[in-house]
PDB file of C-alpha atoms in Angstrom:
ATOM      1  CA  MET J   1     -10.753 -48.338  24.499  1.00 45.00           C
ATOM      2  CA  ALA J   2     -11.410 -49.391  21.356  1.00 43.00           C
ATOM      3  CA  ASP J   3     -14.776 -48.150  22.102  1.00 48.00           C
ATOM      4  CA  ARG J   4     -13.505 -44.623  22.430  1.00 46.00           C
ATOM      5  CA  ILE J   5     -10.889 -45.039  18.706  1.00 38.00           C
ATOM      6  CA  ALA J   6     -14.425 -46.586  17.286  1.00 42.00           C
ATOM      7  CA  ASP J   7     -16.257 -43.352  18.672  1.00 48.00           C
ATOM      8  CA  GLY J   8     -13.651 -40.848  17.704  1.00 48.00           C
ATOM      9  CA  THR J   9     -13.196 -42.088  13.890  1.00 44.00           C
ATOM     10  CA  SER J  10     -16.980 -41.908  13.240  1.00 44.00           C
ATOM     11  CA  ASP J  11     -17.017 -38.739  15.127  1.00 44.00           C
ATOM     12  CA  ARG J  12     -14.246 -37.943  12.391  1.00 44.00           C
ATOM     13  CA  MET J  13     -16.340 -39.106   9.937  1.00 41.00           C
ATOM     14  CA  ALA J  14     -19.057 -37.519  10.257  1.00 41.00           C
ATOM     15  CA  ASP J  15     -17.113 -34.847  10.296  1.00 41.00           C
ATOM     16  CA  ARG J  16     -15.854 -34.082   6.757  1.00 43.00           C
ATOM     17  CA  THR J  17     -19.188 -36.422   5.620  1.00 39.00           C
ATOM     18  CA  THR J  18     -20.887 -32.715   7.246  1.00 39.00           C
ATOM     19  CA  GLY J  19     -18.254 -30.492   6.293  1.00 49.00           C
ATOM     20  CA  ARG J  20     -18.121 -31.154   2.438  1.00 62.00           C
ATOM     21  CA  PRO J  21     -21.414 -29.979   1.720  1.00 68.00           C
ATOM     22  CA  ALA J  22     -21.426 -27.495   4.055  1.00 66.00           C
ATOM     23  CA  GLY J  23     -18.556 -25.995   2.231  1.00 68.00           C
ATOM     24  CA  ARG J  24     -19.614 -26.902  -1.161  1.00 78.00           C
ATOM     25  CA  LEU J  25     -23.088 -24.727  -0.143  1.00 79.00           C
ATOM     26  CA  ARG J  26     -20.786 -22.084   1.421  1.00 77.00           C
ATOM     27  CA  THR J  27     -18.788 -21.967  -2.364  1.00 80.00           C
ATOM     28  CA  GLY J  28     -21.917 -21.873  -4.312  1.00 83.00           C
ATOM     29  CA  LEU J  29     -23.478 -18.976  -2.472  1.00 85.00           C
ATOM     30  CA  SER J  30     -20.758 -16.759  -2.682  1.00 83.00           C
ATOM     31  CA  ALA J  31     -20.865 -17.900  -6.375  1.00 85.00           C
ATOM     32  CA  ALA J  32     -24.505 -16.914  -6.471  1.00 88.00           C
ATOM     33  CA  VAL J  33     -23.560 -13.721  -4.878  1.00 88.00           C
ATOM     34  CA  ILE J  34     -20.803 -12.730  -7.816  1.00 88.00           C
ATOM     35  CA  ALA J  35     -22.738 -13.508 -10.321  1.00 89.00           C
ATOM     36  CA  ALA J  36     -25.774 -11.564  -9.516  1.00 88.00           C
ATOM     37  CA  VAL J  37     -23.242  -8.520  -8.556  1.00 87.00           C
ATOM     38  CA  VAL J  38     -21.522  -8.053 -11.621  1.00 87.00           C
ATOM     39  CA  LEU J  39     -25.014  -8.694 -13.747  1.00 88.00           C
ATOM     40  CA  ALA J  40     -26.521  -6.132 -11.863  1.00 86.00           C
ATOM     41  CA  VAL J  41     -23.135  -3.217 -12.043  1.00 84.00           C
ATOM     42  CA  LEU J  42     -23.126  -4.642 -15.998  1.00 85.00           C
ATOM     43  CA  ALA J  43     -26.882  -5.163 -16.611  1.00 84.00           C
ATOM     44  CA  VAL J  44     -28.767  -1.900 -14.762  1.00 84.00           C
ATOM     45  CA  PRO J  45     -26.388   1.378 -16.060  1.00 81.00           C
ATOM     46  CA  PRO J  46     -27.370   0.843 -19.591  1.00 81.00           C
ATOM     47  CA  PHE J  47     -31.016   0.624 -18.503  1.00 81.00           C
ATOM     48  CA  ALA J  48     -31.357   2.592 -15.683  1.00 81.00           C
ATOM     49  CA  PRO J  49     -28.826   5.354 -15.767  1.00 80.00           C
ATOM     50  CA  LEU J  50     -27.956   7.552 -12.819  1.00 77.00           C
ATOM     51  CA  ASP J  51     -28.320  11.496 -12.817  1.00 74.00           C
ATOM     52  CA  GLU J  52     -25.739  12.319 -10.402  1.00 68.00           C
ATOM     53  CA  GLN J  53     -27.245  15.380  -9.464  1.00 69.00           C
ATOM     54  CA  ALA J  54     -30.999  14.704  -9.741  1.00 76.00           C
ATOM     55  CA  VAL J  55     -32.564  16.073  -5.922  1.00 79.00           C
ATOM     56  CA  ASP J  56     -36.368  15.209  -5.337  1.00 79.00           C
ATOM     57  CA  LEU J  57     -36.709  16.915  -2.164  1.00 80.00           C
ATOM     58  CA  ALA J  58     -40.762  16.145  -2.094  1.00 80.00           C
ATOM     59  CA  ALA J  59     -39.341  12.636  -1.825  1.00 80.00           C
ATOM     60  CA  LYS J  60     -36.393  12.303   0.775  1.00 84.00           C
ATOM     61  CA  LEU J  61     -35.990   9.826   3.255  1.00 85.00           C
ATOM     62  CA  ARG J  62     -39.380   7.659   2.151  1.00 87.00           C
ATOM     63  CA  PRO J  63     -38.854   3.950   3.963  1.00 87.00           C
ATOM     64  CA  PRO J  64     -38.452   0.877   0.669  1.00 89.00           C
ATOM     65  CA  THR J  65     -41.895   0.542  -0.957  1.00 87.00           C
ATOM     66  CA  TRP J  66     -42.042  -1.004  -4.643  1.00 88.00           C
ATOM     67  CA  ALA J  67     -41.189   2.521  -6.138  1.00 82.00           C
ATOM     68  CA  HIS J  68     -38.214   2.547  -4.018  1.00 85.00           C
ATOM     69  CA  PRO J  69     -37.252  -1.133  -2.602  1.00 88.00           C
ATOM     70  CA  PHE J  70     -34.518   0.722  -0.724  1.00 89.00           C
ATOM     71  CA  GLY J  71     -35.794   4.230   0.111  1.00 86.00           C
ATOM     72  CA  THR J  72     -34.709   7.531  -0.792  1.00 86.00           C
ATOM     73  CA  ASP J  73     -32.032   9.551   0.524  1.00 85.00           C
ATOM     74  CA  GLU J  74     -32.522  12.747   2.623  1.00 84.00           C
ATOM     75  CA  VAL J  75     -32.403  14.601  -0.674  1.00 84.00           C
ATOM     76  CA  GLY J  76     -34.925  12.229  -2.394  1.00 84.00           C
ATOM     77  CA  ARG J  77     -32.728  10.047  -4.586  1.00 86.00           C
ATOM     78  CA  ASP J  78     -32.697   6.221  -5.126  1.00 86.00           C
ATOM     79  CA  LEU J  79     -31.054   3.806  -2.549  1.00 88.00           C
ATOM     80  CA  LEU J  80     -31.189   0.899  -4.793  1.00 88.00           C
ATOM     81  CA  LEU J  81     -30.011   2.773  -7.807  1.00 88.00           C
ATOM     82  CA  ARG J  82     -27.628   4.473  -5.843  1.00 89.00           C
ATOM     83  CA  SER J  83     -25.726   1.410  -4.412  1.00 90.00           C
ATOM     84  CA  VAL J  84     -25.793  -0.371  -6.923  1.00 90.00           C
ATOM     85  CA  TYR J  85     -23.627   2.167  -8.917  1.00 90.00           C
ATOM     86  CA  GLY J  86     -21.570   2.611  -5.506  1.00 89.00           C
ATOM     87  CA  LEU J  87     -21.142  -1.182  -6.086  1.00 89.00           C
ATOM     88  CA  ARG J  88     -19.876  -0.895  -9.854  1.00 89.00           C
ATOM     89  CA  VAL J  89     -17.153   1.762  -8.299  1.00 88.00           C
ATOM     90  CA  SER J  90     -15.759   0.058  -5.416  1.00 88.00           C
ATOM     91  CA  LEU J  91     -15.577  -3.091  -7.229  1.00 89.00           C
ATOM     92  CA  PHE J  92     -13.396  -0.641 -10.213  1.00 90.00           C
ATOM     93  CA  VAL J  93     -10.880  -0.029  -7.454  1.00 90.00           C
ATOM     94  CA  GLY J  94     -10.536  -3.798  -6.209  1.00 88.00           C
ATOM     95  CA  VAL J  95     -10.120  -5.294  -9.167  1.00 90.00           C
ATOM     96  CA  ALA J  96      -7.847  -2.174 -10.516  1.00 93.00           C
ATOM     97  CA  ALA J  97      -6.136  -2.000  -7.363  1.00 91.00           C
ATOM     98  CA  ALA J  98      -5.839  -6.059  -6.852  1.00 91.00           C
ATOM     99  CA  LEU J  99      -4.066  -6.803 -10.086  1.00 92.00           C
ATOM    100  CA  ALA J 100      -1.842  -3.976  -9.979  1.00 93.00           C
ATOM    101  CA  ALA J 101      -0.571  -4.318  -6.533  1.00 92.00           C
ATOM    102  CA  THR J 102      -0.574  -7.964  -7.416  1.00 92.00           C
ATOM    103  CA  VAL J 103       1.995  -7.435 -10.123  1.00 92.00           C
ATOM    104  CA  ILE J 104       4.208  -5.199  -8.263  1.00 93.00           C
ATOM    105  CA  GLY J 105       4.326  -7.330  -5.274  1.00 92.00           C
ATOM    106  CA  THR J 106       4.744 -10.870  -7.659  1.00 91.00           C
ATOM    107  CA  ALA J 107       7.878  -8.452  -9.218  1.00 91.00           C
ATOM    108  CA  VAL J 108       9.601  -7.476  -5.731  1.00 92.00           C
ATOM    109  CA  GLY J 109       8.751 -10.954  -4.438  1.00 90.00           C
ATOM    110  CA  ALA J 110       9.810 -13.059  -7.076  1.00 89.00           C
ATOM    111  CA  ALA J 111      13.350 -10.629  -7.953  1.00 89.00           C
ATOM    112  CA  ALA J 112      13.995 -10.715  -4.066  1.00 89.00           C
ATOM    113  CA  GLY J 113      13.591 -14.705  -4.099  1.00 86.00           C
ATOM    114  CA  ALA J 114      15.420 -15.056  -6.749  1.00 84.00           C
ATOM    115  CA  LEU J 115      18.441 -13.084  -6.691  1.00 84.00           C
ATOM    116  CA  GLY J 116      19.217 -13.212  -2.918  1.00 82.00           C
ATOM    117  CA  GLY J 117      22.277 -11.553  -1.122  1.00 85.00           C
ATOM    118  CA  TRP J 118      22.408  -7.638  -0.713  1.00 90.00           C
ATOM    119  CA  ALA J 119      19.237  -7.404  -3.296  1.00 89.00           C
ATOM    120  CA  ASP J 120      16.814  -9.674  -1.127  1.00 89.00           C
ATOM    121  CA  ARG J 121      18.044  -7.124   1.730  1.00 91.00           C
ATOM    122  CA  VAL J 122      17.561  -4.297   0.414  1.00 93.00           C
ATOM    123  CA  LEU J 123      14.415  -4.965  -1.185  1.00 92.00           C
ATOM    124  CA  MET J 124      12.627  -6.252   1.970  1.00 91.00           C
ATOM    125  CA  ARG J 125      14.295  -3.818   3.703  1.00 92.00           C
ATOM    126  CA  ILE J 126      11.832  -1.305   1.523  1.00 91.00           C
ATOM    127  CA  VAL J 127       8.414  -3.418   2.256  1.00 91.00           C
ATOM    128  CA  ASP J 128       9.580  -3.172   6.087  1.00 90.00           C
ATOM    129  CA  LEU J 129       9.394   0.329   5.586  1.00 90.00           C
ATOM    130  CA  PHE J 130       6.611   0.301   3.757  1.00 88.00           C
ATOM    131  CA  SER J 131       4.552  -1.553   6.728  1.00 88.00           C
ATOM    132  CA  SER J 132       5.894   0.414   9.011  1.00 88.00           C
ATOM    133  CA  VAL J 133       3.517   2.292   8.627  1.00 86.00           C
ATOM    134  CA  PRO J 134      -0.356   2.322   9.016  1.00 85.00           C
ATOM    135  CA  HIS J 135      -2.360   1.351   6.093  1.00 81.00           C
ATOM    136  CA  LEU J 136      -5.253   4.182   6.012  1.00 83.00           C
ATOM    137  CA  LEU J 137      -2.649   6.612   6.905  1.00 86.00           C
ATOM    138  CA  LEU J 138      -0.487   6.182   4.267  1.00 87.00           C
ATOM    139  CA  GLY J 139      -3.556   5.630   2.288  1.00 86.00           C
ATOM    140  CA  ILE J 140      -4.641   9.208   3.304  1.00 88.00           C
ATOM    141  CA  PHE J 141      -1.317  10.554   2.486  1.00 88.00           C
ATOM    142  CA  VAL J 142      -1.754   9.307  -1.025  1.00 88.00           C
ATOM    143  CA  VAL J 143      -5.150  10.917  -1.924  1.00 89.00           C
ATOM    144  CA  THR J 144      -4.868  14.258  -0.268  1.00 86.00           C
ATOM    145  CA  MET J 145      -2.111  14.433  -2.612  1.00 87.00           C
ATOM    146  CA  PHE J 146      -4.657  14.570  -5.430  1.00 86.00           C
ATOM    147  CA  ARG J 147      -8.269  15.985  -6.037  1.00 84.00           C
ATOM    148  CA  PRO J 148     -11.154  13.848  -5.380  1.00 81.00           C
ATOM    149  CA  GLY J 149     -11.592  10.477  -7.721  1.00 84.00           C
ATOM    150  CA  VAL J 150     -11.240   7.274  -8.250  1.00 88.00           C
ATOM    151  CA  TRP J 151      -7.749   6.823  -9.784  1.00 90.00           C
ATOM    152  CA  PRO J 152      -6.457   8.533  -6.547  1.00 90.00           C
ATOM    153  CA  VAL J 153      -8.066   5.727  -4.429  1.00 90.00           C
ATOM    154  CA  VAL J 154      -6.831   3.382  -6.847  1.00 91.00           C
ATOM    155  CA  ALA J 155      -2.683   4.429  -6.204  1.00 91.00           C
ATOM    156  CA  SER J 156      -3.475   4.943  -2.193  1.00 91.00           C
ATOM    157  CA  VAL J 157      -4.901   0.815  -2.089  1.00 89.00           C
ATOM    158  CA  VAL J 158      -2.034   0.112  -4.644  1.00 91.00           C
ATOM    159  CA  VAL J 159       0.374   1.755  -2.258  1.00 90.00           C
ATOM    160  CA  THR J 160      -0.687  -0.275   0.545  1.00 88.00           C
ATOM    161  CA  HIS J 161      -1.785  -3.755  -0.746  1.00 88.00           C
ATOM    162  CA  TRP J 162       1.336  -4.692  -2.075  1.00 90.00           C
ATOM    163  CA  LEU J 163       3.656  -6.048   0.733  1.00 90.00           C
ATOM    164  CA  SER J 164       1.928  -8.781   1.973  1.00 88.00           C
ATOM    165  CA  THR J 165       2.024 -10.173  -2.043  1.00 90.00           C
ATOM    166  CA  ALA J 166       5.617  -9.347  -1.968  1.00 91.00           C
ATOM    167  CA  ARG J 167       6.227 -11.446   1.289  1.00 90.00           C
ATOM    168  CA  ILE J 168       3.788 -14.684   0.015  1.00 88.00           C
ATOM    169  CA  VAL J 169       5.877 -14.671  -3.399  1.00 89.00           C
ATOM    170  CA  ARG J 170       9.249 -14.052  -1.496  1.00 90.00           C
ATOM    171  CA  ALA J 171       8.510 -17.292   0.753  1.00 88.00           C
ATOM    172  CA  GLU J 172       7.580 -19.297  -2.332  1.00 87.00           C
ATOM    173  CA  VAL J 173      10.352 -18.625  -5.184  1.00 87.00           C
ATOM    174  CA  LEU J 174      12.637 -19.199  -1.411  1.00 85.00           C
ATOM    175  CA  SER J 175      10.992 -22.787  -1.390  1.00 84.00           C
ATOM    176  CA  LEU J 176      11.075 -23.352  -5.299  1.00 82.00           C
ATOM    177  CA  ARG J 177      14.828 -22.495  -5.308  1.00 78.00           C
ATOM    178  CA  SER J 178      15.350 -25.866  -3.484  1.00 75.00           C
ATOM    179  CA  ARG J 179      13.733 -27.934  -5.566  1.00 77.00           C
ATOM    180  CA  PRO J 180      15.900 -30.410  -8.032  1.00 76.00           C
ATOM    181  CA  TYR J 181      14.295 -29.229 -11.383  1.00 72.00           C
ATOM    182  CA  VAL J 182      15.694 -25.593 -10.622  1.00 72.00           C
ATOM    183  CA  ASP J 183      18.937 -26.995  -9.347  1.00 68.00           C
ATOM    184  CA  ALA J 184      19.258 -29.126 -13.004  1.00 76.00           C
ATOM    185  CA  ALA J 185      18.472 -26.040 -14.517  1.00 73.00           C
ATOM    186  CA  VAL J 186      20.789 -24.223 -13.138  1.00 68.00           C
ATOM    187  CA  SER J 187      23.445 -27.694 -13.452  1.00 70.00           C
ATOM    188  CA  GLY J 188      22.369 -27.142 -16.926  1.00 72.00           C
ATOM    189  CA  GLY J 189      23.580 -23.870 -17.747  1.00 70.00           C
ATOM    190  CA  ALA J 190      20.530 -21.646 -17.446  1.00 70.00           C
ATOM    191  CA  SER J 191      20.811 -18.200 -16.529  1.00 71.00           C
ATOM    192  CA  ARG J 192      18.773 -16.734 -13.217  1.00 71.00           C
ATOM    193  CA  TRP J 193      16.986 -14.957 -15.525  1.00 75.00           C
ATOM    194  CA  ARG J 194      15.946 -17.722 -17.753  1.00 75.00           C
ATOM    195  CA  VAL J 195      14.960 -19.850 -14.339  1.00 76.00           C
ATOM    196  CA  THR J 196      12.822 -17.588 -12.798  1.00 76.00           C
ATOM    197  CA  VAL J 197      10.927 -16.813 -15.685  1.00 76.00           C
ATOM    198  CA  ARG J 198      10.534 -19.868 -17.017  1.00 77.00           C
ATOM    199  CA  HIS J 199      10.164 -21.989 -13.564  1.00 75.00           C
ATOM    200  CA  LEU J 200       9.642 -19.767 -10.556  1.00 81.00           C
ATOM    201  CA  LEU J 201       7.105 -17.222 -12.189  1.00 82.00           C
ATOM    202  CA  PRO J 202       4.626 -20.070 -13.168  1.00 83.00           C
ATOM    203  CA  ALA J 203       4.962 -22.128 -10.001  1.00 83.00           C
ATOM    204  CA  VAL J 204       4.011 -18.983  -7.676  1.00 86.00           C
ATOM    205  CA  LEU J 205       1.119 -17.791 -10.254  1.00 85.00           C
ATOM    206  CA  PRO J 206      -1.775 -19.538  -8.509  1.00 84.00           C
ATOM    207  CA  GLN J 207       0.124 -18.170  -4.920  1.00 82.00           C
ATOM    208  CA  ALA J 208      -0.227 -14.434  -6.139  1.00 86.00           C
ATOM    209  CA  GLY J 209      -3.406 -14.544  -7.885  1.00 85.00           C
ATOM    210  CA  LEU J 210      -5.322 -15.739  -4.724  1.00 84.00           C
ATOM    211  CA  ALA J 211      -3.661 -13.096  -3.060  1.00 84.00           C
ATOM    212  CA  ALA J 212      -4.918 -10.926  -5.450  1.00 87.00           C
ATOM    213  CA  VAL J 213      -8.832 -12.172  -5.002  1.00 86.00           C
ATOM    214  CA  LEU J 214      -8.163 -12.005  -1.105  1.00 84.00           C
ATOM    215  CA  MET J 215      -7.082  -8.219  -2.098  1.00 87.00           C
ATOM    216  CA  ILE J 216     -10.547  -7.405  -3.254  1.00 87.00           C
ATOM    217  CA  PRO J 217     -12.231  -6.911  -0.327  1.00 86.00           C
ATOM    218  CA  HIS J 218      -9.407  -5.145   1.041  1.00 85.00           C
ATOM    219  CA  ALA J 219     -10.068  -2.813  -1.198  1.00 87.00           C
ATOM    220  CA  ILE J 220     -13.424  -2.154  -1.537  1.00 87.00           C
ATOM    221  CA  TRP J 221     -13.457  -1.723   2.246  1.00 88.00           C
ATOM    222  CA  HIS J 222     -10.077   0.957   2.128  1.00 87.00           C
ATOM    223  CA  GLU J 223     -12.113   2.539  -0.739  1.00 86.00           C
ATOM    224  CA  SER J 224     -15.430   2.773   2.195  1.00 87.00           C
ATOM    225  CA  ALA J 225     -13.077   4.169   4.214  1.00 87.00           C
ATOM    226  CA  LEU J 226     -11.443   6.720   2.466  1.00 87.00           C
ATOM    227  CA  SER J 227     -14.828   7.647   0.727  1.00 86.00           C
ATOM    228  CA  PHE J 228     -16.687   7.881   4.152  1.00 86.00           C
ATOM    229  CA  LEU J 229     -13.702  10.231   6.093  1.00 85.00           C
ATOM    230  CA  GLY J 230     -14.489  13.007   2.599  1.00 82.00           C
ATOM    231  CA  LEU J 231     -10.962  11.583   1.027  1.00 84.00           C
ATOM    232  CA  GLY J 232     -12.461   9.377  -1.376  1.00 80.00           C
ATOM    233  CA  LEU J 233     -14.452  10.020  -4.085  1.00 81.00           C
ATOM    234  CA  PRO J 234     -15.875  13.571  -4.378  1.00 80.00           C
ATOM    235  CA  THR J 235     -19.623  14.126  -2.490  1.00 76.00           C
ATOM    236  CA  HIS J 236     -21.818  14.000  -5.071  1.00 76.00           C
ATOM    237  CA  GLN J 237     -20.912  10.708  -6.511  1.00 80.00           C
ATOM    238  CA  ALA J 238     -22.578   7.649  -5.855  1.00 81.00           C
ATOM    239  CA  SER J 239     -20.375   5.604  -3.667  1.00 85.00           C
ATOM    240  CA  LEU J 240     -20.773   3.434  -0.955  1.00 87.00           C
ATOM    241  CA  GLY J 241     -18.576   5.670   1.627  1.00 86.00           C
ATOM    242  CA  ASN J 242     -20.210   8.791   0.986  1.00 86.00           C
ATOM    243  CA  MET J 243     -24.012   7.028   0.886  1.00 87.00           C
ATOM    244  CA  VAL J 244     -23.524   5.299   4.858  1.00 87.00           C
ATOM    245  CA  GLN J 245     -21.273   9.266   5.222  1.00 86.00           C
ATOM    246  CA  SER J 246     -24.415  11.060   4.816  1.00 84.00           C
ATOM    247  CA  ALA J 247     -27.047   9.144   6.453  1.00 85.00           C
ATOM    248  CA  ARG J 248     -25.491   9.053  10.085  1.00 81.00           C
ATOM    249  CA  GLY J 249     -27.681  12.276  10.198  1.00 78.00           C
ATOM    250  CA  SER J 250     -30.887  10.093   8.727  1.00 79.00           C
ATOM    251  CA  LEU J 251     -29.714   6.793  11.234  1.00 78.00           C
ATOM    252  CA  LEU J 252     -29.984   9.606  14.194  1.00 78.00           C
ATOM    253  CA  ALA J 253     -33.570  10.306  13.374  1.00 79.00           C
ATOM    254  CA  GLY J 254     -34.536   7.537  13.510  1.00 80.00           C
ATOM    255  CA  ASP J 255     -34.332   6.588   9.733  1.00 85.00           C
ATOM    256  CA  TRP J 256     -32.335   3.386   9.333  1.00 88.00           C
ATOM    257  CA  TRP J 257     -32.435   2.299   5.661  1.00 86.00           C
ATOM    258  CA  PRO J 258     -30.462   5.469   4.301  1.00 88.00           C
ATOM    259  CA  THR J 259     -27.106   3.902   6.286  1.00 88.00           C
ATOM    260  CA  LEU J 260     -28.610  -0.246   6.154  1.00 89.00           C
ATOM    261  CA  PHE J 261     -28.441  -0.987   2.600  1.00 89.00           C
ATOM    262  CA  PRO J 262     -25.549   0.776   1.539  1.00 89.00           C
ATOM    263  CA  GLY J 263     -23.885  -1.219   3.815  1.00 89.00           C
ATOM    264  CA  LEU J 264     -25.088  -4.640   3.101  1.00 91.00           C
ATOM    265  CA  PHE J 265     -24.196  -3.579  -0.048  1.00 90.00           C
ATOM    266  CA  ILE J 266     -20.527  -3.911   0.922  1.00 89.00           C
ATOM    267  CA  ILE J 267     -20.475  -6.010   3.672  1.00 89.00           C
ATOM    268  CA  VAL J 268     -22.109  -9.061   1.376  1.00 90.00           C
ATOM    269  CA  PRO J 269     -19.995  -9.223  -1.825  1.00 88.00           C
ATOM    270  CA  THR J 270     -16.514  -8.796   0.234  1.00 87.00           C
ATOM    271  CA  LEU J 271     -18.211 -11.715   2.390  1.00 87.00           C
ATOM    272  CA  ALA J 272     -18.711 -14.075  -1.090  1.00 88.00           C
ATOM    273  CA  VAL J 273     -15.684 -12.359  -2.249  1.00 86.00           C
ATOM    274  CA  ALA J 274     -13.923 -14.601   0.876  1.00 82.00           C
ATOM    275  CA  GLY J 275     -15.972 -17.229   0.378  1.00 82.00           C
ATOM    276  CA  LEU J 276     -14.471 -18.477  -2.906  1.00 82.00           C
ATOM    277  CA  ALA J 277     -10.895 -17.422  -1.759  1.00 78.00           C
ATOM    278  CA  GLY J 278     -11.394 -19.936   0.697  1.00 76.00           C
ATOM    279  CA  ALA J 279     -12.352 -22.420  -1.722  1.00 76.00           C
ATOM    280  CA  TRP J 280      -9.391 -22.294  -3.517  1.00 76.00           C
ATOM    281  CA  ARG J 281      -6.852 -21.754  -0.880  1.00 74.00           C
ATOM    282  CA  GLU J 282      -8.618 -25.274  -0.379  1.00 74.00           C
ATOM    283  CA  ARG J 283      -7.720 -26.362  -3.742  1.00 73.00           C
ATOM    284  CA  LEU J 284      -4.462 -25.252  -3.954  1.00 66.00           C
ATOM    285  CA  ASN J 285      -3.517 -26.879  -0.664  1.00 63.00           C
ATOM    286  CA  PRO J 286      -5.713 -30.341  -0.135  1.00 52.00           C
ATOM    287  CA  ARG J 287      -2.425 -31.176   2.406  1.00 47.00           C
ATOM    288  CA  ARG J 288      -3.586 -28.397   4.589  1.00 43.00           C
ATOM    289  CA  ARG J 289      -7.718 -29.152   3.749  1.00 43.00           C
ATOM    290  CA  SER J 290      -6.701 -32.675   5.125  1.00 38.00           C
ATOM    291  CA  GLU J 291      -5.154 -31.766   8.418  1.00 33.00           C
ATOM    292  CA  LEU J 292      -8.412 -29.030   8.828  1.00 33.00           C
ATOM    293  CA  THR J 293     -10.768 -32.131   9.422  1.00 34.00           C
ATOM    294  CA  LEU J 294      -9.130 -34.781  10.983  1.00 31.00           C
TER     295      LEU J 294
END
């Protein structure tokens, strides 16, 4: 029995010692990918402007070479340059939509948790109403009311992604309302507004920030899906979703590079953001991290 206990203890210690370096490696790789992405989207446009209307039919569908590392598309445009510009658009949509959705969700969740009563019930029924509609269907409804462009896509992501933040913030506020320091502030005569602004909101900002970071990959995929369906950005504008959609015929003909590289530009950055968000989550909740390693 003692040997089994000792073996189990040693196994758990080995898992911890191997898990921590693996976690640091994952975080380091995620940070490196994010740094490379940010450097690319900031440094490439000033030195390599993209002509959206440029067509070179003599160089169409060329496989990857030194001159075109990602090859060319069906009208002879360089896929590496267009992928960088498409990722730039996707990151802008993701960051802008995540920030706006987080602000709205934090405001609604904090108001619902702090006010309670009928205000809480009304606000959460509104959240349930929006949640009852599938995200993609609601996003399609929003973008079809405007001309194709970046801002309608941002608006569609905001409308469909503030709900989870509102629920998270409300739950945190309800938990904080029972804390002794909040009771002391209320007993001291602090108004509900002052308690919310001074004590509740600062305590939920880390969770709201984590929700915003986790929302960026969802927003990128949302934008890519809408563009793939032809409802996001104009078809001539560099967008990862547009590039994947226009490459479907090339893929059926055996030309794999017009689909592979834009797809990797969607998948790899979103996985990197998710990796950094996972490290952030572990720092915010070390108790949960210790439970996972037991």
